PDB file of C-alpha atoms in Angstrom:
ATOM      1  CA  UNK F   1    -141.290  13.115  51.027  1.00 62.00           C
ATOM      2  CA  UNK F   2    -138.303  13.886  48.820  1.00 80.00           C
ATOM      3  CA  UNK F   3    -136.029  16.670  50.009  1.00 93.00           C
ATOM      4  CA  UNK F   4    -134.625  19.689  48.205  1.00 96.00           C
ATOM      5  CA  UNK F   5    -132.452  18.534  45.327  1.00 97.00           C
ATOM      6  CA  UNK F   6    -129.458  20.510  44.128  1.00 97.00           C
ATOM      7  CA  UNK F   7    -126.939  19.891  41.375  1.00 97.00           C
ATOM      8  CA  UNK F   8    -124.096  19.729  40.842  1.00 97.00           C
ATOM      9  CA  UNK F   9    -122.661  18.905  44.287  1.00 96.00           C
ATOM     10  CA  UNK F  10    -119.226  20.246  43.406  1.00 97.00           C
ATOM     11  CA  UNK F  11    -117.905  22.607  40.737  1.00 98.00           C
ATOM     12  CA  UNK F  12    -114.437  23.963  40.042  1.00 98.00           C
ATOM     13  CA  UNK F  13    -114.086  26.772  37.508  1.00 98.00           C
ATOM     14  CA  UNK F  14    -111.545  29.402  36.581  1.00 98.00           C
ATOM     15  CA  UNK F  15    -112.187  33.048  37.345  1.00 97.00           C
ATOM     16  CA  UNK F  16    -114.133  34.888  34.657  1.00 97.00           C
ATOM     17  CA  UNK F  17    -115.906  31.682  33.638  1.00 98.00           C
ATOM     18  CA  UNK F  18    -119.651  31.163  33.997  1.00 98.00           C
ATOM     19  CA  UNK F  19    -121.447  28.631  36.160  1.00 98.00           C
ATOM     20  CA  UNK F  20    -125.045  27.643  36.845  1.00 98.00           C
ATOM     21  CA  UNK F  21    -126.636  25.819  39.750  1.00 98.00           C
ATOM     22  CA  UNK F  22    -129.970  24.058  39.729  1.00 97.00           C
ATOM     23  CA  UNK F  23    -132.496  23.530  42.527  1.00 97.00           C
ATOM     24  CA  UNK F  24    -135.653  21.454  42.697  1.00 96.00           C
ATOM     25  CA  UNK F  25    -137.629  22.339  45.849  1.00 95.00           C
ATOM     26  CA  UNK F  26    -139.951  20.088  47.802  1.00 94.00           C
ATOM     27  CA  UNK F  27    -143.174  19.595  45.872  1.00 93.00           C
ATOM     28  CA  UNK F  28    -145.788  22.213  46.733  1.00 90.00           C
ATOM     29  CA  UNK F  29    -143.422  24.595  48.489  1.00 91.00           C
ATOM     30  CA  UNK F  30    -144.202  28.152  47.452  1.00 89.00           C
ATOM     31  CA  UNK F  31    -141.088  29.855  48.831  1.00 90.00           C
ATOM     32  CA  UNK F  32    -137.589  29.205  47.501  1.00 93.00           C
ATOM     33  CA  UNK F  33    -134.341  30.697  48.799  1.00 94.00           C
ATOM     34  CA  UNK F  34    -130.782  30.821  47.507  1.00 97.00           C
ATOM     35  CA  UNK F  35    -128.086  31.330  50.121  1.00 97.00           C
ATOM     36  CA  UNK F  36    -124.326  31.782  49.855  1.00 98.00           C
ATOM     37  CA  UNK F  37    -122.273  30.279  52.674  1.00 97.00           C
ATOM     38  CA  UNK F  38    -118.595  31.210  52.730  1.00 96.00           C
ATOM     39  CA  UNK F  39    -116.351  28.952  54.824  1.00 92.00           C
ATOM     40  CA  UNK F  40    -116.663  29.826  58.511  1.00 89.00           C
ATOM     41  CA  UNK F  41    -119.679  32.069  58.021  1.00 91.00           C
ATOM     42  CA  UNK F  42    -123.425  31.691  58.252  1.00 93.00           C
ATOM     43  CA  UNK F  43    -125.649  31.502  55.172  1.00 94.00           C
ATOM     44  CA  UNK F  44    -126.276  34.842  53.487  1.00 94.00           C
ATOM     45  CA  UNK F  45    -129.571  35.232  51.654  1.00 93.00           C
ATOM     46  CA  UNK F  46    -129.066  36.055  47.972  1.00 96.00           C
ATOM     47  CA  UNK F  47    -132.629  35.877  46.708  1.00 95.00           C
ATOM     48  CA  UNK F  48    -136.037  34.764  47.926  1.00 92.00           C
ATOM     49  CA  UNK F  49    -138.871  33.764  45.571  1.00 92.00           C
ATOM     50  CA  UNK F  50    -142.565  33.461  46.362  1.00 88.00           C
ATOM     51  CA  UNK F  51    -143.888  31.175  43.618  1.00 85.00           C
ATOM     52  CA  UNK F  52    -142.137  32.733  40.597  1.00 81.00           C
ATOM     53  CA  UNK F  53    -141.999  36.297  41.948  1.00 89.00           C
ATOM     54  CA  UNK F  54    -139.036  37.838  43.781  1.00 91.00           C
ATOM     55  CA  UNK F  55    -139.620  38.764  47.458  1.00 87.00           C
ATOM     56  CA  UNK F  56    -136.103  39.983  48.211  1.00 89.00           C
ATOM     57  CA  UNK F  57    -132.900  40.185  46.168  1.00 93.00           C
ATOM     58  CA  UNK F  58    -131.237  43.074  47.964  1.00 91.00           C
ATOM     59  CA  UNK F  59    -128.018  41.115  48.595  1.00 92.00           C
ATOM     60  CA  UNK F  60    -127.729  39.600  45.119  1.00 96.00           C
ATOM     61  CA  UNK F  61    -124.744  41.089  43.207  1.00 95.00           C
ATOM     62  CA  UNK F  62    -126.810  41.799  40.133  1.00 95.00           C
ATOM     63  CA  UNK F  63    -123.851  42.730  37.943  1.00 96.00           C
ATOM     64  CA  UNK F  64    -122.757  39.083  37.935  1.00 97.00           C
ATOM     65  CA  UNK F  65    -125.441  36.965  39.585  1.00 98.00           C
ATOM     66  CA  UNK F  66    -128.861  36.137  38.187  1.00 97.00           C
ATOM     67  CA  UNK F  67    -131.601  33.775  39.284  1.00 97.00           C
ATOM     68  CA  UNK F  68    -134.896  32.631  37.930  1.00 96.00           C
ATOM     69  CA  UNK F  69    -137.669  30.346  39.016  1.00 94.00           C
ATOM     70  CA  UNK F  70    -139.529  28.846  36.133  1.00 83.00           C
ATOM     71  CA  UNK F  71    -143.271  28.193  36.562  1.00 84.00           C
ATOM     72  CA  UNK F  72    -142.859  28.613  40.315  1.00 81.00           C
ATOM     73  CA  UNK F  73    -141.032  25.302  40.712  1.00 90.00           C
ATOM     74  CA  UNK F  74    -137.358  24.690  39.762  1.00 95.00           C
ATOM     75  CA  UNK F  75    -134.804  27.451  40.026  1.00 97.00           C
ATOM     76  CA  UNK F  76    -131.392  28.224  38.578  1.00 97.00           C
ATOM     77  CA  UNK F  77    -128.715  30.542  39.928  1.00 98.00           C
ATOM     78  CA  UNK F  78    -126.049  31.782  37.519  1.00 98.00           C
ATOM     79  CA  UNK F  79    -122.750  33.547  38.029  1.00 98.00           C
ATOM     80  CA  UNK F  80    -121.181  35.294  35.069  1.00 97.00           C
ATOM     81  CA  UNK F  81    -118.282  36.061  35.254  1.00 96.00           C
ATOM     82  CA  UNK F  82    -117.087  34.335  38.435  1.00 97.00           C
ATOM     83  CA  UNK F  83    -114.576  35.922  40.828  1.00 97.00           C
ATOM     84  CA  UNK F  84    -112.297  34.254  43.357  1.00 97.00           C
ATOM     85  CA  UNK F  85    -114.450  35.589  46.220  1.00 97.00           C
ATOM     86  CA  UNK F  86    -117.450  33.662  44.863  1.00 98.00           C
ATOM     87  CA  UNK F  87    -115.918  30.438  46.222  1.00 98.00           C
ATOM     88  CA  UNK F  88    -118.550  29.216  48.646  1.00 98.00           C
ATOM     89  CA  UNK F  89    -121.332  26.699  49.171  1.00 97.00           C
ATOM     90  CA  UNK F  90    -124.561  27.719  47.466  1.00 98.00           C
ATOM     91  CA  UNK F  91    -127.565  26.455  49.391  1.00 97.00           C
ATOM     92  CA  UNK F  92    -131.101  26.219  48.119  1.00 97.00           C
ATOM     93  CA  UNK F  93    -134.001  25.987  50.568  1.00 95.00           C
ATOM     94  CA  UNK F  94    -137.772  25.868  50.293  1.00 93.00           C
ATOM     95  CA  UNK F  95    -140.693  26.362  52.649  1.00 89.00           C
ATOM     96  CA  UNK F  96    -144.375  25.592  52.245  1.00 84.00           C
ATOM     97  CA  UNK F  97    -146.374  28.609  53.383  1.00 69.00           C
ATOM     98  CA  UNK F  98    -146.601  32.300  52.660  1.00 58.00           C
ATOM     99  CA  UNK F  99    -146.988  34.840  55.472  1.00 55.00           C
ATOM    100  CA  UNK F 100    -146.770  32.831  58.680  1.00 56.00           C
ATOM    101  CA  UNK F 101    -143.431  31.408  59.667  1.00 65.00           C
ATOM    102  CA  UNK F 102    -142.668  27.909  58.481  1.00 69.00           C
ATOM    103  CA  UNK F 103    -139.539  25.802  58.450  1.00 80.00           C
ATOM    104  CA  UNK F 104    -137.075  26.189  55.617  1.00 87.00           C
ATOM    105  CA  UNK F 105    -135.775  22.858  54.299  1.00 92.00           C
ATOM    106  CA  UNK F 106    -132.273  22.998  52.883  1.00 95.00           C
ATOM    107  CA  UNK F 107    -130.592  21.010  50.160  1.00 96.00           C
ATOM    108  CA  UNK F 108    -127.036  19.729  50.584  1.00 95.00           C
ATOM    109  CA  UNK F 109    -125.619  22.622  48.611  1.00 96.00           C
ATOM    110  CA  UNK F 110    -123.257  23.098  45.688  1.00 97.00           C
ATOM    111  CA  UNK F 111    -119.631  23.686  46.654  1.00 97.00           C
ATOM    112  CA  UNK F 112    -118.073  26.129  44.187  1.00 98.00           C
ATOM    113  CA  UNK F 113    -114.336  26.667  43.944  1.00 98.00           C
ATOM    114  CA  UNK F 114    -113.094  29.483  41.724  1.00 98.00           C
ATOM    115  CA  UNK F 115    -109.393  29.244  40.852  1.00 97.00           C
TER     116      UNK F 115
ATOM    117  CA  UNK E   1    -122.082  45.939  63.327  1.00 63.00           C
ATOM    118  CA  UNK E   2    -123.799  42.848  61.959  1.00 71.00           C
ATOM    119  CA  UNK E   3    -127.495  42.364  62.675  1.00 88.00           C
ATOM    120  CA  UNK E   4    -126.888  38.953  64.280  1.00 92.00           C
ATOM    121  CA  UNK E   5    -123.751  38.221  66.301  1.00 93.00           C
ATOM    122  CA  UNK E   6    -122.653  34.713  67.226  1.00 95.00           C
ATOM    123  CA  UNK E   7    -119.348  33.486  68.640  1.00 92.00           C
ATOM    124  CA  UNK E   8    -117.828  31.020  66.140  1.00 91.00           C
ATOM    125  CA  UNK E   9    -116.094  28.882  68.802  1.00 91.00           C
ATOM    126  CA  UNK E  10    -115.093  26.117  68.631  1.00 95.00           C
ATOM    127  CA  UNK E  11    -116.725  25.059  71.869  1.00 96.00           C
ATOM    128  CA  UNK E  12    -115.349  21.757  73.147  1.00 97.00           C
ATOM    129  CA  UNK E  13    -117.154  19.902  75.951  1.00 97.00           C
ATOM    130  CA  UNK E  14    -117.106  16.396  77.435  1.00 97.00           C
ATOM    131  CA  UNK E  15    -119.992  14.033  76.811  1.00 98.00           C
ATOM    132  CA  UNK E  16    -122.841  14.631  79.244  1.00 97.00           C
ATOM    133  CA  UNK E  17    -122.118  18.322  79.746  1.00 97.00           C
ATOM    134  CA  UNK E  18    -124.713  21.075  79.507  1.00 98.00           C
ATOM    135  CA  UNK E  19    -124.002  23.278  76.515  1.00 98.00           C
ATOM    136  CA  UNK E  20    -125.020  26.918  76.208  1.00 97.00           C
ATOM    137  CA  UNK E  21    -125.000  28.611  72.797  1.00 97.00           C
ATOM    138  CA  UNK E  22    -125.876  32.274  72.382  1.00 97.00           C
ATOM    139  CA  UNK E  23    -126.659  35.018  69.883  1.00 96.00           C
ATOM    140  CA  UNK E  24    -127.277  38.715  70.161  1.00 96.00           C
ATOM    141  CA  UNK E  25    -129.116  40.852  67.649  1.00 94.00           C
ATOM    142  CA  UNK E  26    -129.601  44.525  66.975  1.00 92.00           C
ATOM    143  CA  UNK E  27    -132.863  44.753  65.003  1.00 90.00           C
ATOM    144  CA  UNK E  28    -135.871  44.841  67.315  1.00 89.00           C
ATOM    145  CA  UNK E  29    -138.151  44.111  64.333  1.00 87.00           C
ATOM    146  CA  UNK E  30    -137.073  40.449  64.234  1.00 87.00           C
ATOM    147  CA  UNK E  31    -140.117  38.304  65.009  1.00 85.00           C
ATOM    148  CA  UNK E  32    -139.183  34.628  64.779  1.00 89.00           C
ATOM    149  CA  UNK E  33    -136.080  33.128  66.342  1.00 92.00           C
ATOM    150  CA  UNK E  34    -134.673  29.826  65.172  1.00 93.00           C
ATOM    151  CA  UNK E  35    -131.843  27.428  65.819  1.00 96.00           C
ATOM    152  CA  UNK E  36    -130.467  25.295  63.013  1.00 95.00           C
ATOM    153  CA  UNK E  37    -127.922  22.482  63.219  1.00 97.00           C
ATOM    154  CA  UNK E  38    -125.473  21.944  60.373  1.00 96.00           C
ATOM    155  CA  UNK E  39    -123.322  18.851  60.077  1.00 95.00           C
ATOM    156  CA  UNK E  40    -120.183  19.020  57.975  1.00 92.00           C
ATOM    157  CA  UNK E  41    -120.928  19.134  54.230  1.00 91.00           C
ATOM    158  CA  UNK E  42    -124.682  19.114  54.832  1.00 93.00           C
ATOM    159  CA  UNK E  43    -127.378  21.772  54.659  1.00 94.00           C
ATOM    160  CA  UNK E  44    -128.747  23.286  57.875  1.00 94.00           C
ATOM    161  CA  UNK E  45    -131.735  21.607  59.531  1.00 94.00           C
ATOM    162  CA  UNK E  46    -134.169  23.286  61.873  1.00 92.00           C
ATOM    163  CA  UNK E  47    -133.949  22.327  65.549  1.00 94.00           C
ATOM    164  CA  UNK E  48    -136.377  24.743  67.143  1.00 91.00           C
ATOM    165  CA  UNK E  49    -138.128  28.016  66.605  1.00 89.00           C
ATOM    166  CA  UNK E  50    -139.916  30.434  68.883  1.00 89.00           C
ATOM    167  CA  UNK E  51    -141.864  33.630  68.513  1.00 84.00           C
ATOM    168  CA  UNK E  52    -142.076  35.234  71.927  1.00 79.00           C
ATOM    169  CA  UNK E  53    -139.786  35.826  74.872  1.00 84.00           C
ATOM    170  CA  UNK E  54    -139.417  32.909  77.270  1.00 87.00           C
ATOM    171  CA  UNK E  55    -138.370  29.289  77.106  1.00 90.00           C
ATOM    172  CA  UNK E  56    -139.319  26.475  74.768  1.00 93.00           C
ATOM    173  CA  UNK E  57    -138.270  22.922  75.433  1.00 95.00           C
ATOM    174  CA  UNK E  58    -137.940  19.941  73.071  1.00 94.00           C
ATOM    175  CA  UNK E  59    -136.303  16.868  74.544  1.00 96.00           C
ATOM    176  CA  UNK E  60    -132.709  17.718  75.471  1.00 97.00           C
ATOM    177  CA  UNK E  61    -132.936  21.130  73.811  1.00 97.00           C
ATOM    178  CA  UNK E  62    -134.226  24.378  75.325  1.00 97.00           C
ATOM    179  CA  UNK E  63    -134.478  27.634  73.391  1.00 96.00           C
ATOM    180  CA  UNK E  64    -134.612  30.870  75.321  1.00 95.00           C
ATOM    181  CA  UNK E  65    -135.448  34.335  73.990  1.00 94.00           C
ATOM    182  CA  UNK E  66    -135.055  37.638  75.828  1.00 93.00           C
ATOM    183  CA  UNK E  67    -136.378  40.356  73.531  1.00 91.00           C
ATOM    184  CA  UNK E  68    -135.662  43.130  76.033  1.00 91.00           C
ATOM    185  CA  UNK E  69    -131.948  42.263  75.937  1.00 93.00           C
ATOM    186  CA  UNK E  70    -131.994  41.143  72.271  1.00 93.00           C
ATOM    187  CA  UNK E  71    -130.415  37.873  73.327  1.00 94.00           C
ATOM    188  CA  UNK E  72    -131.254  34.278  72.460  1.00 96.00           C
ATOM    189  CA  UNK E  73    -129.822  31.028  73.766  1.00 97.00           C
ATOM    190  CA  UNK E  74    -129.906  27.314  73.044  1.00 97.00           C
ATOM    191  CA  UNK E  75    -129.189  24.875  75.860  1.00 97.00           C
ATOM    192  CA  UNK E  76    -128.330  21.243  75.222  1.00 98.00           C
ATOM    193  CA  UNK E  77    -128.584  18.882  78.180  1.00 98.00           C
ATOM    194  CA  UNK E  78    -126.680  15.596  78.418  1.00 98.00           C
ATOM    195  CA  UNK E  79    -124.687  16.418  75.304  1.00 98.00           C
ATOM    196  CA  UNK E  80    -123.694  13.528  73.048  1.00 97.00           C
ATOM    197  CA  UNK E  81    -120.872  13.119  70.481  1.00 97.00           C
ATOM    198  CA  UNK E  82    -123.616  13.083  67.821  1.00 97.00           C
ATOM    199  CA  UNK E  83    -124.411  16.689  68.806  1.00 98.00           C
ATOM    200  CA  UNK E  84    -121.053  17.746  67.356  1.00 98.00           C
ATOM    201  CA  UNK E  85    -121.989  20.177  64.604  1.00 97.00           C
ATOM    202  CA  UNK E  86    -122.264  23.869  63.835  1.00 97.00           C
ATOM    203  CA  UNK E  87    -125.260  25.570  65.454  1.00 98.00           C
ATOM    204  CA  UNK E  88    -126.701  28.547  63.603  1.00 96.00           C
ATOM    205  CA  UNK E  89    -129.098  31.022  65.096  1.00 96.00           C
ATOM    206  CA  UNK E  90    -131.485  32.691  62.669  1.00 93.00           C
ATOM    207  CA  UNK E  91    -134.084  35.430  62.904  1.00 90.00           C
ATOM    208  CA  UNK E  92    -136.727  36.526  60.491  1.00 87.00           C
ATOM    209  CA  UNK E  93    -138.230  39.857  59.533  1.00 81.00           C
ATOM    210  CA  UNK E  94    -141.684  40.281  58.007  1.00 78.00           C
ATOM    211  CA  UNK E  95    -141.502  41.677  54.489  1.00 73.00           C
ATOM    212  CA  UNK E  96    -144.129  41.855  51.771  1.00 69.00           C
ATOM    213  CA  UNK E  97    -146.284  39.134  53.285  1.00 69.00           C
ATOM    214  CA  UNK E  98    -143.344  36.809  53.738  1.00 73.00           C
ATOM    215  CA  UNK E  99    -140.480  36.463  56.202  1.00 79.00           C
ATOM    216  CA  UNK E 100    -136.822  37.205  55.434  1.00 81.00           C
ATOM    217  CA  UNK E 101    -134.440  35.040  57.504  1.00 84.00           C
ATOM    218  CA  UNK E 102    -131.015  36.290  58.660  1.00 89.00           C
ATOM    219  CA  UNK E 103    -128.435  33.846  60.005  1.00 93.00           C
ATOM    220  CA  UNK E 104    -125.606  34.211  62.491  1.00 95.00           C
ATOM    221  CA  UNK E 105    -122.195  32.851  61.539  1.00 95.00           C
ATOM    222  CA  UNK E 106    -122.643  29.690  63.591  1.00 96.00           C
ATOM    223  CA  UNK E 107    -120.909  28.172  66.625  1.00 97.00           C
ATOM    224  CA  UNK E 108    -118.897  25.003  66.131  1.00 96.00           C
ATOM    225  CA  UNK E 109    -119.595  22.494  68.923  1.00 97.00           C
ATOM    226  CA  UNK E 110    -117.400  19.483  69.633  1.00 97.00           C
ATOM    227  CA  UNK E 111    -118.613  16.908  72.161  1.00 98.00           C
ATOM    228  CA  UNK E 112    -115.854  14.443  72.988  1.00 96.00           C
ATOM    229  CA  UNK E 113    -116.464  11.019  74.540  1.00 94.00           C
TER     230      UNK E 113
END
């Protein structure tokens, strides 16, 4: 079974530029998460999708961050414009079931550096 | 006060030692309790999860939950250098038919030969 795929692995941009990250979850997984992990901290949930609907986006800075999940499969996370404090690893995860707890499978993440 | 508190370490132990990792939480509505392991430059991977208070064992790993004290622990027996990683506790809240996971900041563990 293929894992969660993310691209790019690394990205360096200047502040005020835009950037987009892509995630392809494990086939058949209904739930998709985007997390932000700042160095030395745990992952912080930005947005959670159930199929192509949003379950929770309360911690997504909506003035600069946006995310979509097309046809309930792939997802993109965009930052526009980027700030220095957005430097972090952006992790995508997916899980197979709705309602009952199931394991979240993580991708390797995209390491963003804003200079 | 954060919902999930976890000492960042680092915790350095000799090979073969018993390791104890802990988290405290403030929200009594958390239902599932999980431990993830994260190697450097990798995504987290689930080690164990539990729902109720008590102990759950899986090989060298034991997860313990005390809901009355809002305290969870992960014990690693006969620790190995390959156990060197960051250990993240996580807890999930039910919301809209799904579960919203919240992570601690992670404890860095170093097992030296």
